[in-house]
């Protein structure tokens, strides 16, 4: 959810909607509550309460229809929080302490990328048993600082406490974006683009859950993702994206947030999906690989929409600058929801059940 | 810890110190790691790393010597995070779900009070089992919203996730303070003042830990504390405090933060302590009651320093406005640390061992 509380409201990003809180507060997917999409969204909506939401709008608080981060203050201070729990988001057999910290920070910083915000820093809440704290806390925080060092930003503070068991790591990403890129700017006719490749993290997790050793490149995608801060900034500086989101929950689900926020339909061509090489090595090209690339989360790539022809003049320079592909994988049209065009030209609509299927 | 990253640095609040992170990142006291003061502070210091800290200062990041919250942006956006874990900060037999949520939010918002910041809102990370989420999540978030309603501010967003067990609640308080009140402004000769009364929460927790039913007023102090936002704002608007802190860890420990940040000694007269009535009812007046009032945490009152005579002209109006006493309980002098003058005129220094004794 975004509550944009800047005093000087720009007309370009709309406002005044009732808080459609449900679709961005939680992170559906592997880490969700297991309540099922609808029930979970309903739960979140109840967090905001009917009356309070209405009065907030009356008081001039601009509320966006679900976005990657909150924006406060006239300068556009961007805030997002991302919780990583042992046994839910990671297992200590899967990641070393430095990876645990770096990954948790990247997950939070990725929300800043989605808004084209410049990182200022993070606050970190860390809970551990005394034994775990003595063994791992410094390395975990070293991983957090490594993530900060890569994108710019400092450790702003935090809260350290004892945990009865397991590691709790909550990272608050703080950035600034005088003109944050929201989810709501996509128009019919726009193209849909994505950075990097998809499905690598998901296949690594699938392997790990089965006790198998994942492909090293796939493991790297899960254990050491990157927040696409510089890439997002580069694109935004050229005025290219009309709407943007980071892929934490999977392309299908995250694209639906743009569709809903922008009031459009997103059409994805499965044959254009930039499936991660490790997925192709393990599964070959086919429905199963496309399913992982479409539904697998935690790649932390960026998906954005752009006017027709706006990206192509910049493709070579982007690739040269970031050594990262940019792939067009569909278009925006009037309507609602996310639709997939498969290799045989068959078009299907991904309703909420579809997300779960793809998730 | 505060990292004050405002571009226009005021000379009034100093700057340029090496990050003395240790004393504010953690919350020593009942919720600490059990590592002992020194070890815990050393651990936190290592979170920041030698090299990174130095380079941050070089880059013009102003780093304060430990404060209640971080301040970012030219407008003074104030950020603090406070983690509440079931089994550490509360038990579900002690608090109902609404109290759990409200209390966690008050703990975070209290850091805004300490800086005389106006609340904008909170982000909340909430983790629970699916069963707990279904039973309690809406009420917990209702408690968060109740706390917000009392001081002004909205639910800005958050992260909802599944927990393997127990409830995890991390609240990020977001406020604004163009001129935040820091811990470092106390001067020799200043008086030391505190709002409200002390020790009520601590005696309730002591009872609860022994399976006893606490005094209802004492329980209220633990289960339903208040963030002294309006009080802090009122005092700051009149230019009264020179340094301020909220009492989350106990007067002795929190006063030491002002002492250290300001480079002064804090002298507290135990006979002047505003001991909570429930503590007096249970323990009578005496050393044990003074010990609880001095060392017991989680009262969330505000302690501040003020020039001699600055408070007295406002005492009646403060009491009339807030129905809350303001008590002078000591003075600032040249030196270091926290010193206690007992009823027999004996003065003793509270070193770190002293804090633990009082904690």
XYZ file of C-alpha atoms in Angstrom:
718
model
C 0.000 0.000 0.000
C 1.005 3.522 -0.585
C -0.334 6.398 1.388
C 1.095 9.432 -0.297
C 0.981 12.137 2.273
C 2.790 14.899 0.463
C 1.323 18.308 0.947
C 1.704 19.471 -2.624
C -0.201 16.853 -4.485
C 0.670 16.448 -8.134
C -2.271 15.847 -10.411
C -0.281 13.400 -12.510
C -0.581 10.588 -10.019
C -4.248 10.922 -9.217
C -5.571 10.406 -5.731
C -8.625 10.323 -3.583
C -9.447 6.684 -3.990
C -10.600 4.707 -1.019
C -7.672 2.738 0.303
C -7.506 -0.451 -1.706
C -5.088 -1.762 0.798
C -5.444 -5.420 0.190
C -3.188 -5.964 -2.733
C 0.046 -4.555 -1.483
C 0.186 -4.932 2.296
C 0.876 -8.643 2.138
C 3.337 -10.517 0.008
C 1.281 -13.365 -1.349
C 3.249 -16.356 -2.530
C 5.540 -18.654 -0.647
C 5.515 -16.448 2.407
C 1.822 -15.738 2.623
C -0.502 -16.747 5.385
C -1.899 -19.681 3.528
C -5.357 -18.169 3.748
C -5.887 -18.152 -0.018
C -5.843 -14.996 -2.087
C -9.348 -13.771 -1.427
C -9.365 -14.395 2.305
C -5.976 -12.789 2.717
C -6.981 -9.692 0.775
C -10.142 -9.455 2.827
C -8.113 -9.688 6.024
C -5.801 -6.863 4.974
C -8.715 -4.697 3.949
C -10.117 -5.074 7.442
C -6.818 -3.837 8.902
C -7.618 -0.388 7.589
C -11.211 -0.246 8.829
C -13.994 1.411 6.877
C -14.327 4.583 8.879
C -10.664 5.354 9.310
C -10.002 4.990 5.609
C -12.740 7.407 4.721
C -11.673 10.011 7.245
C -8.087 9.768 6.100
C -9.144 10.743 2.623
C -11.203 13.597 4.028
C -8.151 14.911 5.800
C -6.356 15.238 2.496
C -4.255 12.122 2.733
C -3.747 10.838 -0.767
C -4.102 7.085 -0.858
C -2.936 5.097 -3.851
C -4.545 1.898 -4.942
C -1.734 -0.317 -3.737
C 1.899 0.400 -4.442
C 5.351 -0.832 -3.522
C 6.065 1.666 -0.774
C 4.619 4.571 1.169
C 5.607 8.125 0.289
C 5.631 10.824 2.971
C 6.677 14.443 3.153
C 6.913 17.054 0.453
C 10.285 15.758 -0.696
C 8.964 12.267 -1.321
C 10.513 10.092 1.358
C 9.773 6.524 0.285
C 9.310 3.807 2.918
C 8.884 0.084 2.635
C 9.199 -2.776 5.088
C 9.999 -6.404 4.412
C 9.932 -9.173 6.983
C 12.177 -12.258 6.691
C 11.533 -15.146 9.053
C 13.573 -18.266 9.492
C 11.488 -21.259 8.475
C 9.300 -19.154 6.212
C 11.524 -17.052 3.965
C 14.731 -18.981 4.454
C 16.303 -21.867 6.310
C 19.738 -21.653 7.846
C 20.719 -24.786 5.915
C 20.021 -22.879 2.701
C 21.766 -19.566 3.323
C 24.790 -18.444 5.274
C 24.270 -15.568 7.747
C 25.682 -12.953 5.380
C 23.299 -14.125 2.641
C 20.371 -14.002 5.089
C 21.107 -10.353 5.849
C 21.926 -9.279 2.325
C 18.863 -10.997 0.877
C 16.497 -9.448 3.444
C 17.906 -5.996 2.682
C 17.661 -6.527 -1.083
C 14.023 -7.563 -0.728
C 13.249 -4.261 1.025
C 15.466 -2.132 -1.228
C 13.803 -3.675 -4.281
C 10.638 -1.801 -3.344
C 12.632 1.418 -3.646
C 13.750 0.331 -7.125
C 10.115 -0.175 -8.055
C 9.428 3.471 -7.217
C 12.657 4.721 -8.865
C 13.712 5.995 -5.453
C 17.284 6.712 -4.408
C 18.173 4.714 -1.274
C 19.004 6.697 1.860
C 19.401 3.680 4.105
C 17.658 1.033 6.163
C 16.511 0.431 9.705
C 16.748 -3.176 10.834
C 14.871 -5.061 13.512
C 16.773 -8.206 14.378
C 15.709 -10.849 16.869
C 17.713 -13.957 17.695
C 18.456 -16.267 20.568
C 21.569 -15.212 22.523
C 23.432 -18.150 20.963
C 22.407 -17.222 17.417
C 23.162 -13.557 18.061
C 26.680 -14.396 19.205
C 27.253 -16.654 16.213
C 25.472 -14.835 13.414
C 24.307 -11.295 14.166
C 27.443 -9.500 13.006
C 27.528 -11.488 9.778
C 23.820 -10.934 9.146
C 24.305 -7.209 9.580
C 27.407 -7.415 7.395
C 25.147 -8.770 4.676
C 22.741 -5.887 5.190
C 25.630 -3.438 4.862
C 26.870 -5.227 1.754
C 23.483 -4.702 0.112
C 23.601 -1.053 1.139
C 27.111 -0.662 -0.214
C 26.001 -1.937 -3.607
C 23.191 0.564 -4.077
C 24.254 3.419 -1.805
C 22.709 3.969 1.593
C 23.628 3.552 5.237
C 22.455 1.682 8.305
C 20.164 4.238 9.942
C 19.395 2.332 13.134
C 17.193 -0.452 14.352
C 16.066 -2.647 17.178
C 17.892 -5.686 18.527
C 16.033 -8.077 20.748
C 16.011 -11.603 22.039
C 13.954 -14.183 20.162
C 12.574 -17.345 21.778
C 13.724 -19.266 18.676
C 14.714 -18.664 15.077
C 15.827 -15.479 13.382
C 13.515 -12.536 12.744
C 14.788 -9.852 10.407
C 12.630 -6.905 9.428
C 14.183 -4.358 7.087
C 12.750 -0.875 6.591
C 14.014 0.615 3.339
C 14.139 4.412 3.259
C 14.670 6.346 0.047
C 13.793 9.548 -1.690
C 11.907 10.064 -4.906
C 10.586 13.554 -5.590
C 8.547 11.963 -8.397
C 8.041 8.298 -7.468
C 7.082 5.917 -10.254
C 3.792 4.330 -9.307
C 1.822 1.324 -10.467
C -1.021 3.354 -11.801
C 0.398 5.028 -14.933
C -0.047 2.269 -17.544
C -2.254 3.058 -20.587
C -3.757 0.915 -23.318
C -1.192 0.586 -26.073
C 1.820 0.593 -23.764
C 4.371 -2.168 -24.033
C 5.291 -4.382 -21.053
C 8.990 -4.871 -20.331
C 11.010 -6.763 -17.774
C 14.657 -6.685 -16.715
C 16.795 -9.809 -16.484
C 15.400 -13.331 -16.456
C 12.688 -15.065 -14.478
C 12.159 -18.296 -12.571
C 15.708 -18.854 -11.362
C 14.955 -18.221 -7.702
C 11.781 -20.314 -7.860
C 13.484 -23.391 -9.259
C 16.226 -23.129 -6.650
C 13.636 -23.014 -3.870
C 11.787 -25.949 -5.421
C 15.028 -27.939 -5.371
C 15.902 -26.910 -1.817
C 12.452 -27.845 -0.566
C 12.951 -31.329 -2.010
C 16.365 -31.616 -0.399
C 18.105 -31.424 -3.786
C 21.163 -29.354 -4.624
C 20.017 -26.556 -6.888
C 21.772 -25.481 -10.069
C 24.495 -23.044 -8.861
C 23.218 -20.194 -11.039
C 19.677 -20.768 -9.814
C 20.836 -20.848 -6.204
C 22.613 -17.542 -6.796
C 19.317 -16.057 -7.985
C 17.618 -17.089 -4.742
C 20.499 -16.534 -2.297
C 22.018 -13.398 -3.784
C 19.411 -11.364 -5.678
C 20.017 -7.765 -6.666
C 17.816 -4.734 -6.136
C 17.530 -3.080 -9.545
C 17.999 0.391 -8.121
C 20.429 1.719 -10.730
C 18.447 0.184 -13.572
C 15.176 1.704 -12.370
C 16.794 5.075 -11.870
C 18.324 4.946 -15.354
C 14.970 4.153 -16.952
C 13.120 6.783 -14.939
C 15.736 9.449 -15.709
C 14.939 8.921 -19.408
C 11.225 9.187 -18.762
C 10.619 5.721 -20.147
C 8.340 3.838 -17.714
C 4.691 4.766 -17.288
C 4.213 2.278 -14.413
C 6.655 0.057 -12.578
C 6.745 -2.768 -10.015
C 9.371 -5.140 -8.661
C 8.840 -8.865 -9.045
C 8.841 -10.241 -5.536
C 5.717 -12.376 -5.788
C 5.961 -13.514 -9.401
C 5.226 -11.839 -12.714
C 1.582 -12.942 -12.919
C 0.652 -11.599 -9.508
C 2.743 -8.468 -9.689
C 1.500 -7.578 -13.179
C -2.013 -7.804 -11.784
C -1.148 -4.997 -9.367
C -0.289 -2.719 -12.308
C -3.485 -3.827 -14.081
C -5.607 -3.022 -11.061
C -3.867 0.226 -10.135
C -3.911 1.501 -13.735
C -7.359 0.174 -14.625
C -6.068 -1.739 -17.633
C -5.500 -5.282 -18.876
C -1.981 -6.682 -19.078
C -1.390 -9.214 -21.879
C 1.726 -11.373 -21.528
C 3.058 -13.568 -24.339
C 4.443 -16.723 -22.774
C 6.754 -17.307 -25.753
C 8.501 -14.003 -25.012
C 9.193 -14.764 -21.328
C 12.899 -14.414 -20.499
C 13.093 -17.772 -18.755
C 16.249 -18.160 -16.656
C 18.855 -20.444 -18.247
C 18.881 -22.737 -15.201
C 15.149 -23.291 -15.564
C 15.632 -24.241 -19.222
C 18.495 -26.567 -18.312
C 16.404 -28.380 -15.725
C 12.964 -28.324 -17.309
C 13.601 -27.597 -21.001
C 11.473 -25.054 -22.819
C 7.798 -25.730 -22.266
C 4.774 -25.152 -20.141
C 6.473 -26.037 -16.881
C 9.331 -23.590 -17.507
C 6.868 -20.863 -18.521
C 4.834 -21.563 -15.393
C 7.879 -21.005 -13.175
C 8.906 -17.846 -15.006
C 5.343 -16.508 -14.830
C 4.555 -17.470 -11.251
C 7.831 -17.858 -9.418
C 8.616 -15.078 -7.017
C 11.719 -13.583 -5.450
C 13.575 -12.757 -8.681
C 13.461 -9.046 -7.737
C 13.555 -7.998 -11.371
C 11.590 -4.939 -12.470
C 8.525 -4.985 -14.688
C 7.412 -1.741 -16.290
C 5.146 -0.404 -18.953
C 6.267 2.122 -21.561
C 4.773 3.874 -24.578
C 5.190 1.981 -27.851
C 8.713 2.415 -29.215
C 9.977 4.249 -26.126
C 12.379 1.525 -24.978
C 13.986 0.334 -28.221
C 16.282 3.359 -28.841
C 17.812 2.731 -25.397
C 18.173 -1.061 -25.518
C 21.838 -1.192 -26.559
C 22.936 1.366 -24.024
C 20.973 -0.341 -21.238
C 22.581 -3.686 -22.033
C 26.030 -2.093 -22.255
C 25.544 -0.244 -18.974
C 24.077 -3.034 -16.877
C 24.976 -6.257 -18.736
C 21.339 -7.141 -18.210
C 18.750 -7.800 -20.893
C 15.522 -5.881 -21.245
C 12.732 -7.968 -22.712
C 9.386 -6.891 -24.136
C 6.870 -9.533 -23.166
C 3.465 -8.106 -23.883
C 1.211 -5.108 -24.095
C -1.389 -3.136 -22.206
C -4.953 -2.905 -23.463
C -8.288 -1.685 -22.232
C -9.922 -4.046 -19.784
C -8.836 -5.652 -16.558
C -6.642 -8.397 -15.216
C -3.723 -10.342 -16.574
C -4.039 -12.415 -19.722
C -1.581 -14.907 -21.165
C -1.122 -15.669 -24.828
C 0.475 -19.091 -25.100
C 2.725 -20.412 -27.886
C -0.278 -21.769 -29.760
C -1.998 -18.394 -29.836
C -4.500 -19.401 -27.157
C -5.393 -16.590 -24.810
C -6.414 -17.255 -21.226
C -7.343 -14.943 -18.424
C -5.562 -15.225 -15.085
C -8.151 -14.623 -12.449
C -7.288 -15.075 -8.812
C -7.462 -18.834 -9.249
C -5.064 -18.414 -12.106
C -2.550 -16.711 -9.863
C -2.720 -19.545 -7.417
C -2.275 -21.985 -10.257
C 0.743 -20.055 -11.438
C 2.002 -19.444 -7.934
C 20.840 5.482 16.837
C 20.219 8.525 14.828
C 21.780 9.133 11.481
C 20.736 12.612 10.580
C 21.050 12.811 6.867
C 19.580 16.219 6.258
C 21.362 18.203 3.634
C 21.145 21.502 5.460
C 22.862 20.725 8.674
C 22.082 22.988 11.553
C 25.044 23.835 13.707
C 22.907 23.664 16.826
C 22.864 19.904 16.952
C 26.527 19.291 16.288
C 27.681 16.433 14.125
C 30.644 14.670 12.688
C 31.149 12.189 15.500
C 32.014 8.639 14.739
C 28.850 6.554 14.946
C 28.403 5.667 18.592
C 25.752 3.247 17.605
C 25.789 0.970 20.555
C 23.586 2.747 22.988
C 20.455 3.200 20.957
C 20.152 0.382 18.467
C 19.118 -2.160 21.110
C 16.568 -1.889 23.829
C 18.370 -3.176 26.863
C 16.199 -4.379 29.673
C 13.669 -7.139 29.816
C 13.742 -7.646 26.074
C 17.482 -7.604 25.527
C 19.608 -10.410 24.293
C 20.809 -11.372 27.697
C 24.378 -10.740 26.633
C 25.030 -8.225 29.388
C 25.316 -4.518 28.725
C 28.918 -4.431 27.581
C 28.732 -7.421 25.272
C 25.505 -6.221 23.739
C 26.850 -2.740 23.094
C 29.983 -4.248 21.552
C 27.838 -6.405 19.307
C 25.836 -3.442 18.061
C 28.979 -1.436 17.441
C 30.214 -4.215 15.196
C 26.993 -4.006 13.149
C 28.168 -0.682 11.808
C 31.724 -1.747 10.957
C 34.721 0.499 11.358
C 35.328 1.361 7.717
C 31.748 2.003 6.711
C 31.150 4.304 9.644
C 34.181 6.393 8.792
C 33.269 6.690 5.125
C 29.696 7.623 5.987
C 30.969 10.579 7.953
C 33.284 11.518 5.105
C 30.329 11.578 2.750
C 28.684 14.211 4.878
C 26.232 11.976 6.702
C 25.688 13.463 10.112
C 25.687 10.783 12.766
C 24.439 11.490 16.226
C 25.750 9.805 19.311
C 22.717 7.630 19.812
C 19.188 8.941 19.719
C 15.613 7.766 19.753
C 15.052 7.775 16.025
C 16.703 8.447 12.696
C 16.064 11.711 10.873
C 16.218 11.849 7.082
C 15.488 14.443 4.436
C 15.631 18.210 4.612
C 12.194 18.359 6.212
C 13.190 16.141 9.122
C 11.342 12.884 8.565
C 11.776 10.949 11.808
C 11.891 7.148 11.740
C 11.976 4.589 14.507
C 11.320 0.871 14.630
C 10.186 -1.231 17.566
C 9.903 -5.006 17.583
C 7.405 -6.847 19.796
C 7.685 -10.603 20.072
C 5.340 -12.969 21.796
C 7.149 -14.652 24.667
C 9.632 -11.793 24.969
C 7.695 -8.524 25.101
C 4.318 -9.969 25.928
C 2.400 -13.164 26.487
C -1.055 -13.762 25.094
C -2.270 -14.611 28.604
C -1.276 -11.101 29.678
C -2.722 -8.971 26.886
C -5.687 -9.203 24.584
C -4.991 -8.842 20.843
C -6.043 -5.210 20.743
C -3.703 -4.412 23.640
C -0.875 -6.254 21.870
C -1.295 -4.063 18.798
C -1.863 -0.806 20.612
C 1.065 -1.352 22.955
C 3.475 -2.182 20.105
C 2.420 0.959 18.275
C 2.751 3.131 21.398
C 6.274 1.782 21.966
C 7.279 2.930 18.479
C 5.348 6.206 18.604
C 6.968 7.010 21.951
C 10.272 7.436 20.093
C 8.585 10.167 18.057
C 7.513 11.851 21.287
C 11.119 11.754 22.463
C 12.112 13.788 19.392
C 9.074 16.105 19.614
C 8.034 14.813 16.215
C 4.508 14.977 14.818
C 3.324 11.473 13.861
C 2.568 10.864 10.190
C 1.803 7.186 10.595
C 3.218 3.692 10.948
C 4.178 0.754 8.807
C 3.550 -2.612 10.432
C 5.147 -5.979 9.808
C 2.929 -8.679 11.250
C 3.629 -12.389 11.271
C 1.324 -15.022 12.707
C 0.263 -18.590 12.150
C -2.794 -18.856 9.883
C -4.865 -19.758 12.962
C -3.634 -16.764 14.961
C -4.064 -14.477 11.969
C -7.677 -15.530 11.565
C -8.365 -15.099 15.281
C -6.329 -12.036 16.159
C -4.858 -10.087 13.233
C -7.763 -7.706 12.746
C -7.928 -6.941 16.472
C -4.162 -6.461 16.688
C -4.292 -4.000 13.808
C -7.325 -2.381 15.419
C -5.114 -1.729 18.418
C -2.460 -0.196 16.175
C -5.073 2.063 14.635
C -6.384 2.994 18.082
C -2.905 4.182 19.060
C -2.707 6.157 15.824
C -6.102 7.675 16.408
C -5.029 8.962 19.813
C -1.971 10.836 18.568
C -2.826 11.473 14.912
C -1.390 9.431 12.087
C -2.460 6.723 9.681
C -1.584 3.168 8.774
C 0.872 3.699 5.922
C 1.352 0.068 4.912
C 3.233 -2.985 5.999
C 4.045 -6.604 5.454
C 1.890 -9.546 6.469
C 3.423 -12.980 6.536
C 3.077 -16.424 7.998
C 4.960 -17.227 11.196
C 5.976 -20.753 12.220
C 4.765 -19.923 15.754
C 3.968 -16.947 17.929
C 3.222 -13.384 16.962
C 5.814 -11.022 15.511
C 4.890 -7.370 15.354
C 7.355 -4.758 14.146
C 6.132 -1.170 14.070
C 7.896 1.566 12.119
C 6.896 4.982 13.436
C 7.118 7.805 10.898
C 6.904 11.438 11.924
C 8.139 14.852 11.029
C 10.192 17.248 13.110
C 11.872 20.130 11.313
C 13.841 20.678 14.528
C 13.967 17.332 16.341
C 14.779 17.416 20.042
C 17.877 15.305 20.568
C 19.586 13.705 23.530
C 22.650 15.830 23.227
C 21.526 19.304 24.324
C 21.777 19.039 28.140
C 24.151 21.467 29.901
C 25.547 21.630 33.433
C 23.046 23.517 35.580
C 19.983 22.227 33.739
C 17.191 20.643 35.738
C 15.970 17.099 35.034
C 12.214 16.588 34.687
C 9.923 13.669 34.021
C 6.264 13.345 33.048
C 3.838 11.124 34.928
C 4.904 8.414 37.350
C 7.352 5.551 37.193
C 7.505 1.871 38.028
C 3.887 0.956 37.347
C 4.574 -1.140 34.277
C 7.526 -2.846 35.944
C 5.592 -3.966 39.002
C 2.806 -5.305 36.813
C 5.282 -7.363 34.788
C 6.895 -8.603 37.995
C 3.488 -9.771 39.192
C 2.582 -11.353 35.871
C 5.891 -13.219 35.724
C 5.108 -14.718 39.139
C 1.626 -15.695 38.014
C 0.037 -13.101 40.294
C -2.769 -10.739 39.372
C -1.285 -7.273 39.181
C -2.825 -4.169 40.690
C -5.355 -2.972 38.044
C -3.723 0.453 37.735
C -0.311 -1.103 37.380
C -1.575 -3.528 34.765
C -2.998 -0.554 32.863
C 0.443 1.034 32.852
C 1.933 -2.085 31.244
C -0.957 -3.071 28.987
C -2.128 0.359 27.863
C 0.724 2.885 27.976
C 0.500 6.225 26.225
C 2.942 7.871 23.865
C 3.518 11.358 25.245
C 3.331 12.964 21.823
C 1.125 15.915 22.743
C 3.058 16.551 25.939
C 6.411 16.534 24.154
C 5.097 18.800 21.428
C 3.684 21.213 24.007
C 6.997 21.413 25.850
C 9.019 21.781 22.645
C 6.698 24.478 21.310
C 7.566 26.536 24.393
C 11.281 25.939 23.879
C 11.603 24.324 27.285
C 13.600 21.075 26.872
C 17.291 21.122 26.065
C 17.439 17.324 25.674
C 14.733 14.678 25.743
C 14.281 10.903 25.788
C 11.410 8.502 26.297
C 11.573 6.021 29.155
C 11.323 2.635 27.518
C 14.220 0.942 29.278
C 14.001 2.601 32.684
C 15.024 6.006 34.008
C 18.539 4.998 35.041
C 19.490 3.551 31.681
C 17.713 6.156 29.592
C 19.150 9.058 31.598
C 22.581 7.616 30.858
C 21.888 8.092 27.143
C 21.360 11.816 27.717
C 24.494 11.907 29.886
C 26.591 10.257 27.234
C 25.134 12.148 24.261
C 25.411 15.513 26.035
C 28.758 14.843 27.720
C 27.381 15.621 31.163
C 26.540 13.945 34.480
C 22.909 13.394 35.445
C 22.165 13.520 39.179
C 18.845 11.996 40.279
C 17.418 12.451 43.775
C 15.685 9.230 44.738
C 13.439 11.046 47.222
C 11.984 13.097 44.348
C 11.110 10.103 42.148
C 7.413 10.142 41.156
C 6.839 6.537 42.153
C 3.594 5.131 40.773
C 0.834 4.785 43.381
C 0.487 1.055 42.720
C 4.164 0.543 43.504
C 3.708 2.385 46.803
C 0.592 0.339 47.596
C 2.430 -2.931 47.010
C 5.909 -2.119 48.270
C 5.464 0.957 50.446
C 7.888 3.838 50.139
C 11.452 2.638 50.352
C 14.446 1.336 48.515
C 12.569 -1.378 46.654
C 9.992 1.096 45.335
C 12.733 3.528 44.318
C 14.577 0.709 42.602
C 11.526 -0.116 40.464
C 10.878 3.523 39.616
C 14.529 4.051 38.727
C 15.121 0.860 36.791
C 11.748 -0.386 35.585
C 11.141 0.061 31.893
C 8.135 0.412 29.601
C 6.499 3.360 31.343
C 6.929 5.424 28.131
C 7.056 8.663 30.070
C 9.355 11.454 28.889
C 12.473 12.632 30.665
C 13.945 15.967 29.662
C 16.427 18.551 30.786
C 15.621 22.260 30.934
C 17.395 25.448 32.004
C 16.908 26.360 35.690
C 13.490 27.901 36.229
C 12.293 27.258 32.682
C 9.612 24.738 33.599
C 8.031 26.231 36.712
C 6.046 29.044 35.037
C 4.330 26.385 32.891
C 3.623 23.755 35.545
C 0.022 24.702 36.249
C -0.928 24.950 32.601
C 0.751 21.628 31.817
C -1.129 19.892 34.601
C -4.403 21.502 33.553
C -3.869 20.583 29.915
C -2.752 16.989 30.330
C -3.871 15.994 33.856
C -0.354 14.674 34.201
C 2.253 15.777 36.721
C 5.648 17.119 35.791
C 8.285 16.315 38.403
C 11.746 17.741 38.827
C 13.979 14.933 40.020
C 17.519 16.169 39.724
C 20.061 18.275 37.907
C 22.767 18.162 35.281
C 26.366 18.859 36.181
C 29.769 18.595 34.599
C 31.083 15.069 34.495
C 29.739 11.789 33.163
C 27.261 9.071 33.966
C 24.190 8.866 36.174
C 24.413 9.477 39.903
C 21.785 8.891 42.559
C 21.369 10.883 45.732
C 19.455 8.743 48.197
C 17.215 9.904 51.022
C 20.118 9.892 53.465
C 22.132 12.236 51.270
C 24.465 9.462 50.115
C 25.529 9.825 46.511
C 26.380 6.797 44.399
C 27.408 6.471 40.810
C 25.492 4.165 38.511
C 28.024 2.539 36.253
C 26.979 -0.197 33.914
C 26.821 -2.618 36.802
C 24.550 -0.132 38.472
C 22.145 -0.184 35.567
C 21.968 -3.930 35.706
C 21.399 -3.751 39.411
C 18.605 -1.267 38.818
C 17.330 -3.138 35.780
